[in-house]
């Protein structure tokens, strides 16, 4: 009799595990639940948002049913393979009441051990049930309440109908809610223009228009992605130190930088160059009808200059294969752009940048900037980079010694472009000047090769017509 009951429950309730959302990541933090016990869910509906070491990702559920239990509250770091939600796929067949959402822990604590599930159960990407306990930390200012409205909207988008929601809650899709949060906009104050009273991205941006967008100005000026930082935690009087848990993107950045700095022997070279003609070209391109609708700035020309330099010195575009003791020459360029975001440093890249025309490259840069600024950069967009550009100039910095993105051979740092006295045609004149710094892996790139690449980039920025003659 017991066996039959257990079998019946197993058939009735399906469990959804934390999937490996990309590149073998082992854990993720649950940022937000979009459903709660008792809500109806449909195949493909987004049920929660999680943050991995790479990016924030929304997770869709792969079956229909009614939410029975949320295993972890918001703010919990969960290992890949652990069950995060249970769904009643045969609702109405019994009297089992929906389980309550676990309350957030007041301080870090271990999740009680659960019996490992027998057999394999379907997840989105991977398996790998871990038996280790999970780490918990309560999210400040958030409870266990979850937005049922988002689930209703997602249900409509999936064509499965909506769920009854409280009319007092503003209707908005999860990405729009996240955008509003990042911009500090209360959705209750936004006037919706979407069908059915749904708040759109345009509505959120319109509500944010009166507020000076410093991050937007930085992006327009020089194009390194920089979003407004999250408000720091309040400082309690008398407390001399504050400890912040290392996790998520910050944890990944730290590990990647240590691995890179102590694995690849770095060499950094510098050159100061007159970019006055490049700045004039940027101004002319902004008026060119062929460049209409795309963002034109100095970073676009710098990116194109680096691509031409790589074409002239292809051996710089390589990778070190430690396992096979081989140097991998890459015949494509996935150009990374280092981006500062509220969650930390990310390096999305433009796939096959070497094949793109100037308008195509400008469009790709614009899309990369907007996607990163809105926190929508996917793990796939950050994988497979070959060389990177980091624009420290947007912060008024002259130059730096950048650390290589792991697996890449070179990174170019671009300093602030400033009006400085410069000898031009035998006379001292005010000219637009910047400093470039190229760091490279000395296992792959000798000093001569690295110097040639940096010199070529500088020569193109000094005489942009070389984009034609050298290309």
Coordinates of C-alpha atoms in Angstrom, one line a residue:
X1 CA 0.0 0.0 0.0
X2 CA 2.8 2.4 0.9
X3 CA 4.6 1.6 -2.4
X4 CA 1.5 2.4 -4.4
X5 CA 1.1 5.8 -2.6
X6 CA 4.7 6.7 -3.1
X7 CA 4.4 5.8 -6.8
X8 CA 1.3 7.8 -7.2
X9 CA 2.9 10.9 -5.6
X10 CA 6.0 10.5 -7.8
X11 CA 3.8 10.5 -10.8
X12 CA 1.8 13.5 -9.6
X13 CA 4.6 15.8 -8.5
X14 CA 7.5 16.7 -10.8
X15 CA 10.6 18.4 -9.6
X16 CA 12.6 21.0 -11.5
X17 CA 16.3 21.1 -10.7
X18 CA 18.8 24.0 -10.9
X19 CA 20.2 23.5 -14.4
X20 CA 23.7 24.2 -15.7
X21 CA 22.9 27.3 -17.6
X22 CA 26.3 27.5 -19.3
X23 CA 30.0 26.5 -19.4
X24 CA 29.9 24.0 -16.6
X25 CA 28.9 26.4 -13.8
X26 CA 28.4 24.7 -10.5
X27 CA 26.0 27.0 -8.6
X28 CA 23.6 29.9 -9.0
X29 CA 21.8 32.4 -6.7
X30 CA 18.1 32.7 -6.9
X31 CA 17.5 36.4 -7.4
X32 CA 13.7 36.4 -7.8
X33 CA 10.7 34.0 -7.9
X34 CA 8.0 34.9 -10.4
X35 CA 5.6 32.3 -9.1
X36 CA 4.4 31.1 -5.7
X37 CA 2.7 27.9 -4.4
X38 CA -0.8 27.6 -5.9
X39 CA 0.1 29.4 -9.2
X40 CA -0.6 27.7 -12.5
X41 CA 2.5 27.3 -14.7
X42 CA 2.9 26.3 -18.3
X43 CA 5.6 24.7 -20.4
X44 CA 8.2 27.3 -21.2
X45 CA 7.0 29.9 -18.6
X46 CA 9.7 31.7 -16.7
X47 CA 9.5 30.8 -13.0
X48 CA 12.6 32.5 -11.6
X49 CA 15.7 34.6 -12.3
X50 CA 19.0 33.3 -11.1
X51 CA 22.5 34.8 -11.2
X52 CA 25.4 32.7 -12.1
X53 CA 29.1 33.6 -12.2
X54 CA 28.5 34.8 -15.7
X55 CA 25.2 36.6 -15.9
X56 CA 21.6 36.8 -14.7
X57 CA 19.5 34.2 -16.4
X58 CA 15.7 33.5 -16.4
X59 CA 14.7 29.9 -16.1
X60 CA 11.6 28.5 -17.8
X61 CA 9.8 25.4 -16.5
X62 CA 9.6 22.5 -18.9
X63 CA 6.1 21.2 -18.0
X64 CA 2.6 22.3 -17.1
X65 CA 1.0 22.1 -13.6
X66 CA 0.4 24.0 -10.4
X67 CA 3.3 25.1 -8.2
X68 CA 3.4 22.9 -5.1
X69 CA 6.6 24.0 -3.3
X70 CA 9.4 26.5 -3.7
X71 CA 12.4 24.7 -2.1
X72 CA 14.6 27.8 -1.6
X73 CA 13.9 31.5 -0.9
X74 CA 15.3 34.4 -2.8
X75 CA 18.9 35.1 -2.0
X76 CA 19.9 31.4 -1.7
X77 CA 22.9 30.0 -3.6
X78 CA 22.0 26.6 -4.9
X79 CA 24.2 23.9 -6.4
X80 CA 23.5 22.7 -9.9
X81 CA 21.3 19.6 -9.9
X82 CA 19.4 20.5 -6.7
X83 CA 15.6 20.6 -6.8
X84 CA 14.4 24.2 -6.6
X85 CA 10.6 23.8 -7.3
X86 CA 8.0 21.0 -7.2
X87 CA 5.0 21.1 -9.5
X88 CA 1.7 19.2 -9.2
X89 CA 1.2 18.0 -12.8
X90 CA -2.1 16.3 -12.0
X91 CA -3.9 19.1 -10.0
X92 CA -7.2 18.3 -8.3
X93 CA -6.4 14.6 -7.9
X94 CA -5.8 14.9 -4.2
X95 CA -6.0 17.1 -1.1
X96 CA -2.4 18.0 -0.9
X97 CA -2.2 21.7 0.0
X98 CA 0.5 24.0 -1.6
X99 CA 3.6 24.1 0.5
X100 CA 4.7 27.4 1.9
X101 CA 7.7 29.3 0.5
X102 CA 10.7 28.9 2.8
X103 CA 11.5 32.0 4.8
X104 CA 14.8 33.7 4.1
X105 CA 17.5 32.9 6.6
X106 CA 18.4 35.7 8.9
X107 CA 22.1 34.9 8.6
X108 CA 24.2 32.4 6.6
X109 CA 23.1 28.8 7.4
X110 CA 23.4 25.4 5.8
X111 CA 20.4 23.9 4.0
X112 CA 19.3 20.6 5.6
X113 CA 20.5 17.6 3.7
X114 CA 17.9 15.9 1.5
X115 CA 17.9 12.4 0.3
X116 CA 19.4 12.3 -3.2
X117 CA 16.7 11.6 -5.9
X118 CA 16.8 8.2 -7.3
X119 CA 17.3 8.0 -11.1
X120 CA 17.7 10.9 -13.4
X121 CA 15.1 13.6 -13.8
X122 CA 14.8 16.0 -16.7
X123 CA 16.4 19.4 -16.4
X124 CA 16.9 22.1 -18.9
X125 CA 20.6 21.7 -19.6
X126 CA 22.5 19.3 -17.4
X127 CA 22.3 16.9 -14.4
X128 CA 24.8 16.4 -11.6
X129 CA 22.8 16.2 -8.4
X130 CA 25.0 17.5 -5.6
X131 CA 24.8 16.1 -2.1
X132 CA 26.6 19.0 -0.5
X133 CA 24.6 21.5 1.5
X134 CA 23.8 24.9 0.0
X135 CA 24.9 28.3 1.3
X136 CA 22.2 30.8 2.3
X137 CA 22.1 34.5 2.8
X138 CA 19.1 36.6 3.2
X139 CA 18.6 39.4 0.6
X140 CA 18.2 42.7 2.2
X141 CA 14.9 44.4 1.9
X142 CA 13.1 41.4 0.2
X143 CA 10.8 38.8 1.5
X144 CA 9.4 35.6 0.1
X145 CA 6.6 37.3 -1.8
X146 CA 6.8 36.7 -5.5
X147 CA 5.2 38.5 -8.5
X148 CA 2.3 36.5 -9.7
X149 CA 1.6 39.1 -12.4
X150 CA 4.8 38.3 -14.2
X151 CA 3.7 34.6 -14.4
X152 CA 0.4 35.7 -15.8
X153 CA 2.0 37.8 -18.5
X154 CA 4.4 35.0 -19.4
X155 CA 1.5 32.6 -19.6
X156 CA -0.1 34.9 -22.1
X157 CA 3.1 35.1 -24.2
X158 CA 3.3 31.3 -24.2
X159 CA -0.3 31.1 -25.5
X160 CA -1.5 29.1 -22.5
X161 CA -3.8 31.8 -21.0
X162 CA -3.3 33.9 -17.9
X163 CA -3.4 33.3 -14.2
X164 CA -5.6 35.4 -11.9
X165 CA -3.6 38.2 -10.4
X166 CA -4.2 41.1 -8.1
X167 CA -5.3 44.1 -10.2
X168 CA -3.4 46.5 -7.9
X169 CA 0.0 45.1 -9.0
X170 CA 1.5 46.8 -12.1
X171 CA 1.7 44.5 -15.1
X172 CA 5.2 44.1 -16.6
X173 CA 7.4 41.4 -18.0
X174 CA 10.3 40.2 -15.9
X175 CA 13.0 42.0 -18.0
X176 CA 11.0 45.2 -17.7
X177 CA 10.8 44.8 -14.0
X178 CA 14.5 44.3 -13.8
X179 CA 15.1 47.4 -16.0
X180 CA 12.9 49.5 -13.7
X181 CA 14.8 48.2 -10.6
X182 CA 18.1 49.1 -12.2
X183 CA 16.9 52.6 -13.0
X184 CA 15.3 53.1 -9.6
X185 CA 11.8 53.4 -11.0
X186 CA 8.7 52.4 -9.1
X187 CA 6.5 50.6 -11.5
X188 CA 3.4 51.8 -9.6
X189 CA 4.3 55.3 -10.9
X190 CA 4.7 54.3 -14.5
X191 CA 1.9 54.9 -17.0
X192 CA 1.5 51.7 -19.1
X193 CA 1.0 52.0 -22.9
X194 CA 1.2 48.3 -23.8
X195 CA -1.8 46.2 -24.7
X196 CA -3.8 45.2 -21.7
X197 CA -2.2 47.7 -19.5
X198 CA 1.3 46.1 -19.6
X199 CA 4.3 48.4 -18.9
X200 CA 6.9 48.3 -21.7
X201 CA 10.6 49.2 -21.7
X202 CA 9.7 52.5 -23.4
X203 CA 7.3 53.3 -20.5
X204 CA 10.1 52.7 -18.0
X205 CA 12.6 54.8 -20.0
X206 CA 10.1 57.6 -20.3
X207 CA 9.6 57.6 -16.6
X208 CA 13.3 57.8 -16.1
X209 CA 13.9 60.6 -18.6
X210 CA 13.8 63.5 -16.0
X211 CA 16.6 61.8 -14.0
X212 CA 20.2 62.5 -15.2
X213 CA 21.5 59.2 -16.6
X214 CA 25.2 59.4 -15.9
X215 CA 25.9 55.9 -17.1
X216 CA 24.1 56.7 -20.4
X217 CA 26.3 59.8 -20.9
X218 CA 29.5 57.7 -20.3
X219 CA 28.4 55.2 -22.9
X220 CA 27.6 57.9 -25.5
X221 CA 30.9 59.6 -24.8
X222 CA 33.3 56.8 -25.2
X223 CA 31.3 53.5 -25.3
X224 CA 32.5 51.3 -22.5
X225 CA 29.4 50.0 -20.9
X226 CA 28.9 51.5 -17.5
X227 CA 25.6 51.3 -15.6
X228 CA 24.7 53.4 -12.5
X229 CA 26.1 51.5 -9.5
X230 CA 23.9 49.9 -6.9
X231 CA 23.4 51.9 -3.8
X232 CA 26.0 50.9 -1.1
X233 CA 24.8 49.3 2.0
X234 CA 24.0 51.8 4.8
X235 CA 26.9 52.3 7.2
X236 CA 26.0 51.7 10.8
X237 CA 27.4 54.2 13.3
X238 CA 30.3 52.8 15.1
X239 CA 30.9 49.9 12.7
X240 CA 34.4 50.2 11.3
X241 CA 34.2 47.3 8.8
X242 CA 31.6 45.7 6.5
X243 CA 32.0 42.2 5.1
X244 CA 30.5 41.4 1.7
X245 CA 30.1 37.7 0.6
X246 CA 32.2 36.9 -2.5
X247 CA 29.9 35.2 -4.9
X248 CA 28.3 35.4 -8.4
X249 CA 30.0 37.6 -10.9
X250 CA 32.5 39.0 -8.4
X251 CA 33.6 35.5 -7.4
X252 CA 34.1 34.6 -11.1
X253 CA 36.0 37.8 -11.8
X254 CA 38.3 37.2 -8.9
X255 CA 39.1 33.6 -9.9
X256 CA 39.5 34.5 -13.6
X257 CA 41.9 37.4 -12.8
X258 CA 44.0 35.2 -10.4
X259 CA 44.1 32.4 -13.0
X260 CA 45.1 34.8 -15.8
X261 CA 47.7 36.8 -13.8
X262 CA 49.5 33.7 -12.4
X263 CA 49.2 31.5 -15.5
X264 CA 49.9 33.7 -18.5
X265 CA 53.2 35.8 -18.3
X266 CA 51.9 39.3 -19.0
X267 CA 53.8 42.0 -20.8
X268 CA 52.4 45.5 -21.3
X269 CA 53.6 48.1 -23.8
X270 CA 52.5 51.7 -24.1
X271 CA 52.2 54.3 -26.9
X272 CA 50.9 57.8 -26.9
X273 CA 49.3 58.9 -30.1
X274 CA 47.8 61.9 -31.8
X275 CA 44.2 61.0 -32.6
X276 CA 43.0 64.3 -33.9
X277 CA 42.3 63.0 -37.4
X278 CA 40.4 60.0 -35.9
X279 CA 38.2 62.4 -34.0
X280 CA 37.5 64.4 -37.2
X281 CA 36.6 61.1 -38.9
X282 CA 34.2 60.3 -36.1
X283 CA 32.5 63.7 -36.5
X284 CA 32.2 63.1 -40.3
X285 CA 30.8 59.6 -39.9
X286 CA 28.1 60.8 -37.6
X287 CA 26.8 62.9 -40.5
X288 CA 27.2 60.1 -43.1
X289 CA 23.8 58.7 -44.3
X290 CA 25.4 55.2 -44.5
X291 CA 25.9 55.3 -40.7
X292 CA 22.4 56.5 -39.9
X293 CA 20.8 54.7 -37.0
X294 CA 24.0 53.4 -35.5
X295 CA 26.2 54.8 -32.7
X296 CA 29.5 56.3 -34.0
X297 CA 32.2 57.0 -31.4
X298 CA 36.0 56.7 -31.1
X299 CA 35.7 53.1 -29.8
X300 CA 34.3 52.1 -33.2
X301 CA 37.4 53.3 -35.0
X302 CA 39.7 51.9 -32.4
X303 CA 38.0 48.5 -32.7
X304 CA 38.4 48.6 -36.5
X305 CA 42.0 49.6 -36.1
X306 CA 42.7 46.6 -33.9
X307 CA 41.0 44.3 -36.3
X308 CA 43.2 45.6 -39.2
X309 CA 46.3 45.3 -37.0
X310 CA 45.4 41.6 -36.3
X311 CA 44.9 41.0 -40.0
X312 CA 48.4 42.3 -40.6
X313 CA 49.8 40.3 -37.7
X314 CA 47.6 37.2 -37.5
X315 CA 49.8 35.2 -35.1
X316 CA 48.8 37.5 -32.2
X317 CA 45.3 36.0 -32.4
X318 CA 46.1 32.7 -30.7
X319 CA 45.5 30.7 -27.6
X320 CA 47.6 28.5 -25.4
X321 CA 46.4 24.8 -25.0
X322 CA 48.1 23.7 -21.9
X323 CA 46.6 20.2 -22.0
X324 CA 47.9 19.4 -25.4
X325 CA 50.9 21.7 -25.3
X326 CA 49.8 23.4 -28.5
X327 CA 49.4 26.9 -29.7
X328 CA 46.0 27.4 -31.4
X329 CA 46.1 29.9 -34.2
X330 CA 42.6 31.4 -34.7
X331 CA 41.5 32.5 -38.1
X332 CA 38.5 34.4 -36.7
X333 CA 38.3 37.3 -34.3
X334 CA 35.7 37.4 -31.5
X335 CA 36.3 40.9 -30.3
X336 CA 35.6 41.4 -26.5
X337 CA 34.5 44.7 -25.0
X338 CA 35.1 44.9 -21.3
X339 CA 31.9 46.3 -19.6
X340 CA 31.4 47.6 -16.1
X341 CA 27.9 46.7 -14.8
X342 CA 26.3 46.9 -11.4
X343 CA 26.9 43.1 -11.0
X344 CA 30.6 43.5 -11.9
X345 CA 32.9 43.3 -14.9
X346 CA 31.7 41.3 -17.9
X347 CA 33.4 40.8 -21.3
X348 CA 30.8 40.0 -24.0
X349 CA 32.3 39.7 -27.5
X350 CA 31.3 40.4 -31.1
X351 CA 31.4 37.1 -33.0
X352 CA 33.4 37.1 -36.2
X353 CA 34.1 40.8 -35.9
X354 CA 36.8 40.5 -38.6
X355 CA 34.1 39.9 -41.2
X356 CA 32.0 43.0 -40.4
X357 CA 31.8 46.2 -42.3
X358 CA 32.1 49.5 -40.4
X359 CA 28.3 49.9 -40.2
X360 CA 27.9 46.3 -39.2
X361 CA 30.5 46.7 -36.5
X362 CA 28.9 49.8 -35.2
X363 CA 25.5 48.1 -35.0
X364 CA 27.1 45.1 -33.2
X365 CA 28.8 47.4 -30.7
X366 CA 25.5 49.3 -30.1
X367 CA 23.6 46.1 -29.4
X368 CA 26.4 44.8 -27.1
X369 CA 26.2 48.1 -25.1
X370 CA 22.5 48.2 -24.7
X371 CA 22.2 44.5 -23.8
X372 CA 24.9 44.7 -21.2
X373 CA 23.5 48.0 -19.7
X374 CA 20.1 46.2 -19.3
X375 CA 21.7 43.2 -17.7
X376 CA 20.6 40.8 -20.5
X377 CA 24.0 39.6 -21.6
X378 CA 23.9 35.8 -21.9
X379 CA 26.7 33.4 -21.0
X380 CA 27.1 32.5 -24.7
X381 CA 27.8 36.1 -25.6
X382 CA 30.7 36.1 -23.2
X383 CA 32.2 32.8 -24.4
X384 CA 34.8 32.3 -27.1
X385 CA 36.5 35.7 -27.1
X386 CA 40.0 36.0 -28.7
X387 CA 41.1 39.6 -28.0
X388 CA 39.6 42.3 -25.9
X389 CA 39.4 46.1 -25.7
X390 CA 38.9 47.9 -22.3
X391 CA 38.1 51.6 -22.4
X392 CA 39.4 53.1 -19.2
X393 CA 39.3 56.5 -20.7
X394 CA 35.6 57.0 -19.9
X395 CA 36.7 57.3 -16.2
X396 CA 39.2 60.0 -17.0
X397 CA 42.1 57.5 -16.7
X398 CA 45.2 58.0 -18.9
X399 CA 46.1 54.3 -19.2
X400 CA 46.6 51.1 -17.2
X401 CA 48.1 47.6 -17.3
X402 CA 45.1 45.4 -18.2
X403 CA 45.0 41.7 -17.2
X404 CA 44.2 39.3 -20.0
X405 CA 40.7 37.7 -20.2
X406 CA 41.4 34.0 -19.6
X407 CA 42.0 32.1 -22.8
X408 CA 42.9 35.2 -24.8
X409 CA 46.2 36.4 -26.1
X410 CA 45.9 40.2 -25.9
X411 CA 43.9 43.1 -24.4
X412 CA 44.1 46.7 -25.5
X413 CA 43.4 49.5 -23.0
X414 CA 42.3 52.9 -24.3
X415 CA 43.0 55.9 -22.2
X416 CA 41.2 59.3 -22.0
X417 CA 41.4 61.4 -25.1
X418 CA 42.6 64.9 -24.1
X419 CA 43.6 68.1 -25.7
X420 CA 47.3 68.4 -25.2
X421 CA 50.3 70.4 -26.6
X422 CA 51.8 68.3 -29.4
X423 CA 54.5 68.9 -32.0
X424 CA 52.6 68.8 -35.3
X425 CA 54.4 69.8 -38.6
X426 CA 57.2 71.3 -36.7
X427 CA 55.1 73.5 -34.4
X428 CA 53.6 73.0 -31.0
X429 CA 49.8 72.9 -31.3
X430 CA 46.9 71.7 -29.2
X431 CA 46.0 68.2 -30.5
X432 CA 43.7 65.3 -29.3
X433 CA 46.0 62.8 -27.7
X434 CA 45.5 59.4 -26.0
X435 CA 47.6 56.6 -24.6
X436 CA 47.2 53.0 -25.6
X437 CA 48.4 50.0 -23.6
X438 CA 48.6 46.5 -25.0
X439 CA 49.0 43.5 -22.6
X440 CA 49.8 40.2 -24.2
X441 CA 50.6 36.6 -23.2
X442 CA 54.4 36.3 -23.6
X443 CA 54.1 32.5 -24.2
X444 CA 52.3 33.3 -27.4
X445 CA 53.4 36.8 -28.4
X446 CA 57.0 37.9 -28.5
X447 CA 58.0 41.5 -27.9
X448 CA 58.4 42.1 -31.6
X449 CA 55.0 40.9 -32.5
X450 CA 53.3 42.7 -29.7
X451 CA 55.1 45.9 -30.6
X452 CA 54.0 45.6 -34.2
X453 CA 50.4 45.2 -33.3
X454 CA 50.4 48.2 -31.0
X455 CA 52.3 50.3 -33.5
X456 CA 49.8 49.4 -36.2
X457 CA 46.9 50.4 -34.1
X458 CA 48.5 53.7 -33.2
X459 CA 49.5 54.4 -36.8
X460 CA 45.9 53.9 -38.0
X461 CA 44.5 56.2 -35.3
X462 CA 47.0 58.8 -36.3
X463 CA 46.2 58.4 -40.0
X464 CA 42.8 56.8 -40.3
X465 CA 43.1 56.5 -44.1
X466 CA 45.3 53.5 -43.4
X467 CA 42.0 51.7 -42.6
X468 CA 41.6 51.7 -46.4
X469 CA 45.2 51.3 -47.6
X470 CA 46.0 48.5 -45.1
X471 CA 42.7 46.7 -45.2

